[in-house]
């Protein structure tokens, strides 16, 4: 067991990593599966596959990017609203709030006597008290101010970067089936590398993460291919 | 200000709602945008749009569902691993851990004297102490055991349900441009209703949420349409 001090888990770069993972997972998988699926139809040419693929990348990156923007904005608003409420409650019904502080600790087997000094100390410092309630009663973390915009562009950019990998062979080839083979090889390689790196960041074993990511891509592409072939048969 | 007691924010149904929102946001938006985009190309028939749309729904629902499954699994593993670590630390370096408990409170302006009773009380109850550290030092919530499987099916199901709404007109019509108009109308209506209901659950003003959701869908579809038209021109 390492004797190093705990590392703070809520640092900004981990949120950027999370956004890259969100965008790139889908960016690598869905355009890949769509292009593979369309190759499964009878009368197809690479021009339509490229068009559909680029349309999908545009739609997917905008939908996910704006979705991420709104999610971050809504988190920030939720936090601000709850903080206003705690502020009011601390001012208007302090005894109720003191009881709530005590309850937080009683859930961990502490008696009222043992929690009393903390309750009293927080009471003397309303600003700290409010912050304390936000984190320990409500479990809310203060969001970064520019989070929403950064999140939107990170997710969308990762989606676009991921999406061009499976699509590239269709752009440069006129044979859909030749492009499919190259796309499968390129995308599987990308999924394995991405899964491996992702594993290192998220704490899953890198090899297992690489395998899982490749599996998701293959399952999605396989299902899309099967459905497209079924319909066009 | 309501005088009702605080509602616990981490109940299970809110996680299901969150998964439905994740799946349906993208399910309504991306197949809609893809189908609209393909209608923007010169030589297109509804059969190819339906094939591409169904392939996208298959790919998207599998990618997002499996992605949600792995995310929940990885959360659960992360929690278990960190709990093991805290357990060891509480047993092997209790004084270091006692200092960490005190530090949690000192960040809120409490003195060492004021935190002492709690540190002592937790020390007498190792199981509660570990739970306390998980939540208050690391900010981790104990995950539900069946979370991963439920999450996967909820996200995938919501994606499929959402995706069939924009695609339905193309399935039942032979004219791509007529289907596009009906698809736009249907999907905008669905996005507005979905955004409104989502707003009620997530705490955003329902009307604003409805507008935002419709805007994301329109932006994604507009971009996909423009790109497809540009390429095929």
Coordinates of C-alpha atoms in Angstrom, one line a residue:
Chain A
X1 CA 0.0 0.0 0.0
X2 CA 1.4 3.4 -1.0
X3 CA 2.1 5.7 2.0
X4 CA 1.7 8.8 -0.1
X5 CA -1.0 11.3 0.9
X6 CA -4.4 11.1 -0.7
X7 CA -4.6 12.9 -4.1
X8 CA -7.5 15.3 -4.5
X9 CA -9.9 13.6 -6.9
X10 CA -11.8 16.6 -8.2
X11 CA -9.0 18.5 -10.0
X12 CA -9.9 20.1 -13.3
X13 CA -7.9 18.0 -15.6
X14 CA -9.9 14.9 -14.6
X15 CA -13.1 16.6 -15.8
X16 CA -11.4 17.3 -19.2
X17 CA -10.3 13.7 -19.4
X18 CA -13.9 12.6 -18.6
X19 CA -15.2 14.9 -21.4
X20 CA -12.6 13.5 -23.9
X21 CA -13.7 10.0 -23.0
X22 CA -17.4 10.8 -23.4
X23 CA -16.8 12.4 -26.8
X24 CA -14.3 10.0 -28.2
X25 CA -16.1 6.8 -27.1
X26 CA -19.1 7.7 -29.1
X27 CA -17.2 9.5 -31.9
X28 CA -15.1 6.4 -32.6
X29 CA -18.0 4.0 -32.2
X30 CA -21.1 5.4 -33.9
X31 CA -19.8 6.8 -37.2
X32 CA -17.8 3.5 -37.5
X33 CA -20.8 1.4 -36.9
X34 CA -23.0 3.5 -39.2
X35 CA -20.4 3.3 -42.1
X36 CA -20.0 -0.4 -41.5
X37 CA -23.8 -0.8 -41.4
X38 CA -24.3 1.1 -44.7
X39 CA -21.6 -1.1 -46.4
X40 CA -23.9 -4.0 -45.5
X41 CA -26.6 -2.8 -47.8
X42 CA -26.8 -4.0 -51.4
X43 CA -26.6 -0.9 -53.6
X44 CA -24.3 1.5 -51.8
X45 CA -21.4 3.7 -52.9
X46 CA -18.8 5.4 -50.7
X47 CA -20.1 8.8 -51.6
X48 CA -23.3 8.2 -49.7
X49 CA -21.4 6.5 -46.8
X50 CA -19.1 9.6 -46.5
X51 CA -22.1 11.9 -46.6
X52 CA -24.0 10.0 -44.0
X53 CA -20.8 9.7 -41.9
X54 CA -20.1 13.4 -42.0
X55 CA -23.7 14.3 -41.3
X56 CA -23.6 11.9 -38.3
X57 CA -20.3 13.5 -37.1
X58 CA -21.8 17.0 -37.3
X59 CA -25.1 15.9 -35.6
X60 CA -23.4 13.8 -33.0
X61 CA -20.7 16.4 -32.0
X62 CA -23.2 19.2 -31.8
X63 CA -25.8 17.2 -29.9
X64 CA -23.2 15.9 -27.4
X65 CA -21.3 19.2 -27.1
X66 CA -24.5 21.2 -26.5
X67 CA -25.8 18.5 -24.2
X68 CA -22.6 18.7 -22.2
X69 CA -22.8 22.5 -22.1
X70 CA -26.4 22.4 -20.8
X71 CA -25.6 19.7 -18.2
X72 CA -22.7 21.8 -16.8
X73 CA -24.8 25.0 -16.8
X74 CA -27.6 23.2 -15.1
X75 CA -25.2 21.8 -12.5
X76 CA -24.0 25.3 -11.8
X77 CA -27.5 26.7 -11.5
X78 CA -28.6 23.9 -9.3
X79 CA -25.6 24.6 -7.0
X80 CA -26.3 28.4 -6.9
X81 CA -30.0 27.7 -6.1
X82 CA -29.3 25.3 -3.4
X83 CA -26.7 27.6 -1.9
X84 CA -29.2 30.5 -1.8
X85 CA -31.6 28.1 0.0
X86 CA -29.0 27.0 2.6
X87 CA -28.1 30.7 3.1
X88 CA -31.7 31.6 3.8
X89 CA -32.2 28.6 6.1
X90 CA -29.0 29.2 8.1
X91 CA -30.3 32.8 8.7
X92 CA -33.9 32.1 9.2
X93 CA -34.2 28.7 10.8
X94 CA -30.7 28.2 12.4
X95 CA -32.0 25.6 15.0
X96 CA -33.4 23.4 12.2
X97 CA -30.1 23.6 10.4
X98 CA -28.1 22.9 13.6
X99 CA -30.2 19.8 14.0
X100 CA -29.4 18.8 10.4
X101 CA -25.6 19.1 11.0
X102 CA -26.0 16.8 14.0
X103 CA -28.0 14.4 11.9
X104 CA -25.2 14.2 9.3
X105 CA -22.9 12.9 12.0
X106 CA -25.4 10.8 13.8
X107 CA -25.7 8.7 10.7
X108 CA -22.1 7.7 11.4
X109 CA -22.8 6.6 15.0
X110 CA -21.9 9.8 16.8
X111 CA -23.9 11.0 19.7
X112 CA -25.4 14.4 20.1
X113 CA -22.8 15.3 22.8
X114 CA -20.0 14.4 20.4
X115 CA -21.3 16.6 17.6
X116 CA -22.1 19.5 19.8
X117 CA -18.7 21.3 19.6
X118 CA -18.8 21.2 15.8
X119 CA -22.4 22.4 15.6
X120 CA -21.6 25.3 17.9
X121 CA -18.4 26.2 16.0
X122 CA -20.1 26.2 12.6
X123 CA -22.9 28.4 14.1
X124 CA -20.3 31.1 14.8
X125 CA -19.2 31.1 11.1
X126 CA -22.2 31.3 8.8
X127 CA -20.2 31.3 5.5
X128 CA -18.3 28.2 6.4
X129 CA -21.5 26.7 7.8
X130 CA -23.2 27.1 4.4
X131 CA -20.3 25.6 2.5
X132 CA -20.3 22.7 5.0
X133 CA -24.0 22.0 4.4
X134 CA -23.5 22.2 0.6
X135 CA -20.9 19.5 0.6
X136 CA -21.8 17.3 3.6
X137 CA -25.6 17.5 3.7
X138 CA -26.3 17.9 0.0
X139 CA -23.2 16.2 -1.5
X140 CA -22.7 19.1 -4.0
X141 CA -19.3 20.3 -5.2
X142 CA -18.8 23.9 -6.3
X143 CA -18.6 23.9 -10.1
X144 CA -15.8 25.6 -12.1
X145 CA -17.0 28.9 -13.6
X146 CA -16.0 28.2 -17.2
X147 CA -16.9 24.5 -17.0
X148 CA -19.8 24.6 -19.4
X149 CA -18.0 26.1 -22.4
X150 CA -14.8 24.1 -21.9
X151 CA -16.9 20.9 -21.6
X152 CA -18.9 21.6 -24.8
X153 CA -15.8 22.2 -27.0
X154 CA -13.9 19.3 -25.4
X155 CA -16.7 16.8 -26.0
X156 CA -17.5 18.0 -29.5
X157 CA -13.8 18.1 -30.5
X158 CA -13.2 14.6 -29.2
X159 CA -16.2 13.3 -31.1
X160 CA -15.0 14.9 -34.4
X161 CA -11.5 13.6 -33.9
X162 CA -12.8 10.1 -33.1
X163 CA -15.3 10.1 -36.0
X164 CA -12.8 10.9 -38.7
X165 CA -10.8 7.8 -38.0
X166 CA -13.4 5.2 -39.2
X167 CA -14.5 7.5 -42.0
X168 CA -11.2 8.3 -43.5
X169 CA -10.9 5.0 -45.6
X170 CA -14.3 5.7 -47.2
X171 CA -13.2 9.2 -48.1
X172 CA -10.1 8.0 -49.9
X173 CA -11.4 4.8 -51.5
X174 CA -14.1 4.1 -54.1
X175 CA -14.7 0.5 -53.1
X176 CA -17.0 0.4 -50.1
X177 CA -15.9 -3.2 -49.1
X178 CA -12.2 -2.4 -49.3
X179 CA -12.8 0.8 -47.3
X180 CA -14.8 -1.3 -44.7
X181 CA -11.8 -3.6 -44.1
X182 CA -9.4 -0.7 -43.6
X183 CA -11.9 1.1 -41.5
X184 CA -12.4 -2.0 -39.2
X185 CA -8.6 -2.3 -38.8
X186 CA -8.0 1.4 -38.2
X187 CA -10.9 1.7 -35.8
X188 CA -10.1 -1.4 -33.8
X189 CA -6.6 -0.2 -33.4
X190 CA -7.8 3.3 -32.3
X191 CA -10.4 1.7 -29.9
X192 CA -7.7 -0.4 -28.3
X193 CA -5.2 2.5 -27.9
X194 CA -8.0 4.8 -26.7
X195 CA -9.3 2.1 -24.3
X196 CA -5.8 1.5 -23.0
X197 CA -5.1 5.2 -22.3
X198 CA -8.6 5.6 -20.9
X199 CA -8.0 2.8 -18.5
X200 CA -4.8 4.5 -17.2
X201 CA -6.8 7.6 -16.4
X202 CA -9.9 6.1 -15.0
X203 CA -8.2 3.4 -12.9
X204 CA -9.6 0.4 -14.8
X205 CA -6.8 -2.1 -15.7
X206 CA -5.5 -0.7 -19.1
X207 CA -5.7 -4.1 -21.0
X208 CA -9.2 -4.8 -19.7
X209 CA -10.3 -1.3 -20.7
X210 CA -8.7 -1.7 -24.1
X211 CA -10.6 -5.0 -24.7
X212 CA -13.9 -3.5 -23.4
X213 CA -13.7 -0.5 -25.6
X214 CA -12.9 -2.6 -28.7
X215 CA -15.8 -4.9 -27.8
X216 CA -18.4 -2.0 -27.6
X217 CA -17.3 -0.8 -31.0
X218 CA -17.5 -4.2 -32.5
X219 CA -20.9 -5.0 -31.0
X220 CA -22.3 -1.7 -32.2
X221 CA -20.8 -2.1 -35.7
X222 CA -21.9 -5.7 -35.9
X223 CA -25.5 -4.9 -35.0
X224 CA -25.6 -1.9 -37.4
X225 CA -24.2 -4.1 -40.2
X226 CA -26.7 -7.0 -39.5
X227 CA -29.7 -4.6 -39.4
X228 CA -28.7 -2.8 -42.6
X229 CA -28.1 -6.1 -44.4
X230 CA -31.5 -7.5 -43.1
X231 CA -33.4 -4.4 -44.3
X232 CA -31.8 -4.2 -47.7
X233 CA -32.0 -8.0 -48.4
Chain B
X1 CA -39.3 29.5 1.0
X2 CA -40.8 26.1 1.7
X3 CA -40.4 24.9 5.3
X4 CA -40.5 21.3 4.4
X5 CA -37.5 19.1 5.3
X6 CA -34.8 18.6 2.7
X7 CA -35.4 15.8 0.3
X8 CA -32.7 13.2 -0.2
X9 CA -31.2 13.9 -3.6
X10 CA -29.6 10.6 -4.3
X11 CA -32.6 8.3 -4.5
X12 CA -32.6 5.6 -7.2
X13 CA -35.4 7.0 -9.4
X14 CA -33.4 10.1 -10.1
X15 CA -30.6 8.0 -11.5
X16 CA -33.1 6.3 -13.8
X17 CA -34.4 9.7 -14.9
X18 CA -30.9 10.8 -15.6
X19 CA -30.3 7.7 -17.8
X20 CA -33.5 8.2 -19.7
X21 CA -32.5 11.8 -20.3
X22 CA -29.0 10.7 -21.5
X23 CA -30.5 8.1 -23.9
X24 CA -33.5 10.1 -25.2
X25 CA -31.6 13.4 -25.7
X26 CA -29.3 11.7 -28.2
X27 CA -31.9 9.3 -29.5
X28 CA -34.2 12.1 -30.5
X29 CA -31.4 14.3 -31.9
X30 CA -28.9 12.2 -33.8
X31 CA -31.1 9.9 -35.9
X32 CA -33.3 13.0 -36.6
X33 CA -30.3 15.0 -37.7
X34 CA -28.8 12.2 -39.8
X35 CA -32.1 11.6 -41.6
X36 CA -32.6 15.3 -42.2
X37 CA -28.9 15.5 -43.4
X38 CA -29.4 12.7 -45.9
X39 CA -32.5 14.3 -47.2
X40 CA -30.3 17.2 -48.1
X41 CA -28.3 15.2 -50.6
X42 CA -29.2 15.2 -54.3
X43 CA -29.9 11.5 -55.1
X44 CA -31.5 10.0 -52.1
X45 CA -34.4 7.7 -51.5
X46 CA -36.2 6.9 -48.2
X47 CA -35.0 3.3 -48.2
X48 CA -31.4 4.4 -47.7
X49 CA -32.4 7.0 -45.1
X50 CA -34.4 4.3 -43.2
X51 CA -31.5 1.9 -43.4
X52 CA -29.0 4.5 -42.2
X53 CA -31.4 5.6 -39.5
X54 CA -32.0 2.1 -38.2
X55 CA -28.2 1.3 -38.4
X56 CA -27.6 4.5 -36.4
X57 CA -30.2 3.6 -33.8
X58 CA -28.7 0.2 -33.4
X59 CA -25.1 1.5 -33.2
X60 CA -26.0 4.5 -30.9
X61 CA -28.2 2.5 -28.5
X62 CA -25.5 -0.2 -28.1
X63 CA -22.6 2.2 -27.8
X64 CA -24.4 4.3 -25.2
X65 CA -26.0 1.4 -23.3
X66 CA -22.7 -0.5 -23.0
X67 CA -20.9 2.8 -22.3
X68 CA -23.3 3.4 -19.4
X69 CA -22.8 -0.2 -18.2
X70 CA -19.1 0.2 -18.1
X71 CA -19.2 3.6 -16.5
X72 CA -21.4 2.3 -13.7
X73 CA -19.2 -0.8 -13.3
X74 CA -16.1 1.3 -13.1
X75 CA -17.7 3.6 -10.5
X76 CA -18.6 0.5 -8.4
X77 CA -15.0 -0.9 -8.7
X78 CA -13.5 2.5 -7.9
X79 CA -15.6 2.7 -4.8
X80 CA -14.7 -0.9 -3.7
X81 CA -11.0 -0.2 -4.3
X82 CA -11.0 3.1 -2.4
X83 CA -12.9 1.5 0.5
X84 CA -10.4 -1.3 0.7
X85 CA -7.7 1.3 0.9
X86 CA -9.4 3.4 3.6
X87 CA -10.0 0.2 5.6
X88 CA -6.3 -0.6 5.5
X89 CA -5.3 2.9 6.4
X90 CA -7.7 3.1 9.3
X91 CA -6.2 -0.2 10.6
X92 CA -2.5 0.5 9.8
X93 CA -2.0 4.2 10.1
X94 CA -4.9 5.4 12.3
X95 CA -3.1 8.6 13.4
X96 CA -2.6 9.7 9.8
X97 CA -6.3 9.1 9.2
X98 CA -7.3 10.9 12.4
X99 CA -5.3 13.9 11.1
X100 CA -7.2 13.6 7.8
X101 CA -10.6 13.7 9.6
X102 CA -9.5 16.8 11.5
X103 CA -8.3 18.4 8.2
X104 CA -11.7 17.9 6.6
X105 CA -13.2 20.0 9.3
X106 CA -10.4 22.6 9.5
X107 CA -11.2 23.5 5.9
X108 CA -14.5 24.8 7.3
X109 CA -12.8 27.0 9.9
X110 CA -13.0 24.6 12.9
X111 CA -10.1 24.4 15.3
X112 CA -8.4 21.2 16.4
X113 CA -10.1 21.3 19.8
X114 CA -13.5 21.6 18.2
X115 CA -12.9 18.5 16.0
X116 CA -11.4 16.4 18.7
X117 CA -14.6 14.8 20.0
X118 CA -15.6 13.6 16.6
X119 CA -12.2 12.3 15.7
X120 CA -12.2 10.3 19.0
X121 CA -15.7 9.0 18.5
X122 CA -15.0 7.8 15.0
X123 CA -11.9 6.1 16.2
X124 CA -14.0 3.9 18.4
X125 CA -16.2 2.8 15.5
X126 CA -13.9 1.7 12.6
X127 CA -16.8 0.7 10.2
X128 CA -18.5 4.1 10.6
X129 CA -15.1 5.8 10.4
X130 CA -14.4 4.1 7.0
X131 CA -17.9 5.1 5.7
X132 CA -17.3 8.6 6.9
X133 CA -14.0 8.9 5.1
X134 CA -15.5 7.6 1.9
X135 CA -18.2 10.2 1.8
X136 CA -16.5 13.2 3.5
X137 CA -12.8 12.9 2.6
X138 CA -13.2 11.3 -0.9
X139 CA -16.7 12.5 -1.8
X140 CA -17.8 9.0 -3.0
X141 CA -21.3 7.7 -2.7
X142 CA -21.9 3.9 -2.3
X143 CA -23.2 2.7 -5.7
X144 CA -26.4 0.6 -6.1
X145 CA -25.5 -3.1 -6.8
X146 CA -27.6 -3.6 -9.9
X147 CA -26.9 -0.1 -11.2
X148 CA -24.8 -1.1 -14.2
X149 CA -27.4 -3.4 -15.8
X150 CA -30.3 -1.2 -15.1
X151 CA -28.4 1.8 -16.5
X152 CA -27.5 0.0 -19.7
X153 CA -31.0 -1.0 -20.6
X154 CA -32.5 2.3 -19.5
X155 CA -30.1 4.3 -21.7
X156 CA -30.4 1.9 -24.7
X157 CA -34.2 1.7 -24.4
X158 CA -34.6 5.5 -24.2
X159 CA -32.3 5.9 -27.2
X160 CA -34.4 3.4 -29.3
X161 CA -37.7 5.0 -28.3
X162 CA -36.4 8.5 -29.1
X163 CA -34.8 7.4 -32.4
X164 CA -38.0 5.9 -33.9
X165 CA -39.9 9.2 -33.6
X166 CA -37.9 11.1 -36.3
X167 CA -37.5 8.0 -38.4
X168 CA -41.2 6.9 -38.5
X169 CA -42.2 9.3 -41.4
X170 CA -39.4 8.0 -43.6
X171 CA -40.6 4.4 -42.9
X172 CA -44.1 5.2 -44.0
X173 CA -43.5 7.6 -46.9
X174 CA -41.8 7.2 -50.3
X175 CA -41.1 11.0 -50.7
X176 CA -38.0 12.0 -48.7
X177 CA -38.9 15.7 -48.7
X178 CA -42.4 15.0 -47.5
X179 CA -41.1 12.7 -44.8
X180 CA -38.6 15.4 -43.8
X181 CA -41.3 17.9 -43.1
X182 CA -43.3 15.5 -41.0
X183 CA -40.1 14.3 -39.3
X184 CA -39.2 17.9 -38.4
X185 CA -42.7 18.6 -37.0
X186 CA -42.9 15.4 -35.1
X187 CA -39.4 15.6 -33.6
X188 CA -39.7 19.3 -32.7
X189 CA -42.9 18.5 -30.8
X190 CA -41.2 15.5 -29.1
X191 CA -38.1 17.5 -28.2
X192 CA -40.3 20.3 -26.7
X193 CA -42.4 17.8 -24.7
X194 CA -39.2 15.9 -23.6
X195 CA -37.4 19.1 -22.7
X196 CA -40.4 20.3 -20.7
X197 CA -40.7 17.1 -18.7
X198 CA -36.9 16.9 -18.3
X199 CA -36.9 20.5 -16.9
X200 CA -39.5 19.4 -14.2
X201 CA -37.2 16.6 -13.1
X202 CA -33.9 18.4 -13.3
X203 CA -34.9 21.7 -11.7
X204 CA -34.4 23.8 -14.9
X205 CA -37.4 26.0 -15.7
X206 CA -39.6 23.7 -17.9
X207 CA -40.2 26.2 -20.7
X208 CA -36.5 27.1 -20.9
X209 CA -35.6 23.5 -20.9
X210 CA -38.1 22.8 -23.7
X211 CA -36.6 25.6 -25.8
X212 CA -33.0 24.5 -25.2
X213 CA -33.8 20.9 -26.1
X214 CA -35.5 21.9 -29.3
X215 CA -32.6 24.2 -30.1
X216 CA -30.0 21.5 -29.8
X217 CA -32.0 19.2 -32.1
X218 CA -32.4 22.0 -34.6
X219 CA -28.8 23.0 -34.5
X220 CA -27.6 19.4 -35.0
X221 CA -30.1 18.7 -37.8
X222 CA -29.3 22.0 -39.5
X223 CA -25.6 21.3 -39.4
X224 CA -26.0 17.8 -40.7
X225 CA -28.4 19.0 -43.5
X226 CA -25.9 21.8 -44.5
X227 CA -22.9 19.5 -44.6
X228 CA -24.7 16.8 -46.6
X229 CA -26.0 19.3 -49.1
X230 CA -22.5 20.9 -49.4
X231 CA -20.8 17.5 -50.1
X232 CA -23.4 16.3 -52.6
X233 CA -23.6 19.6 -54.5

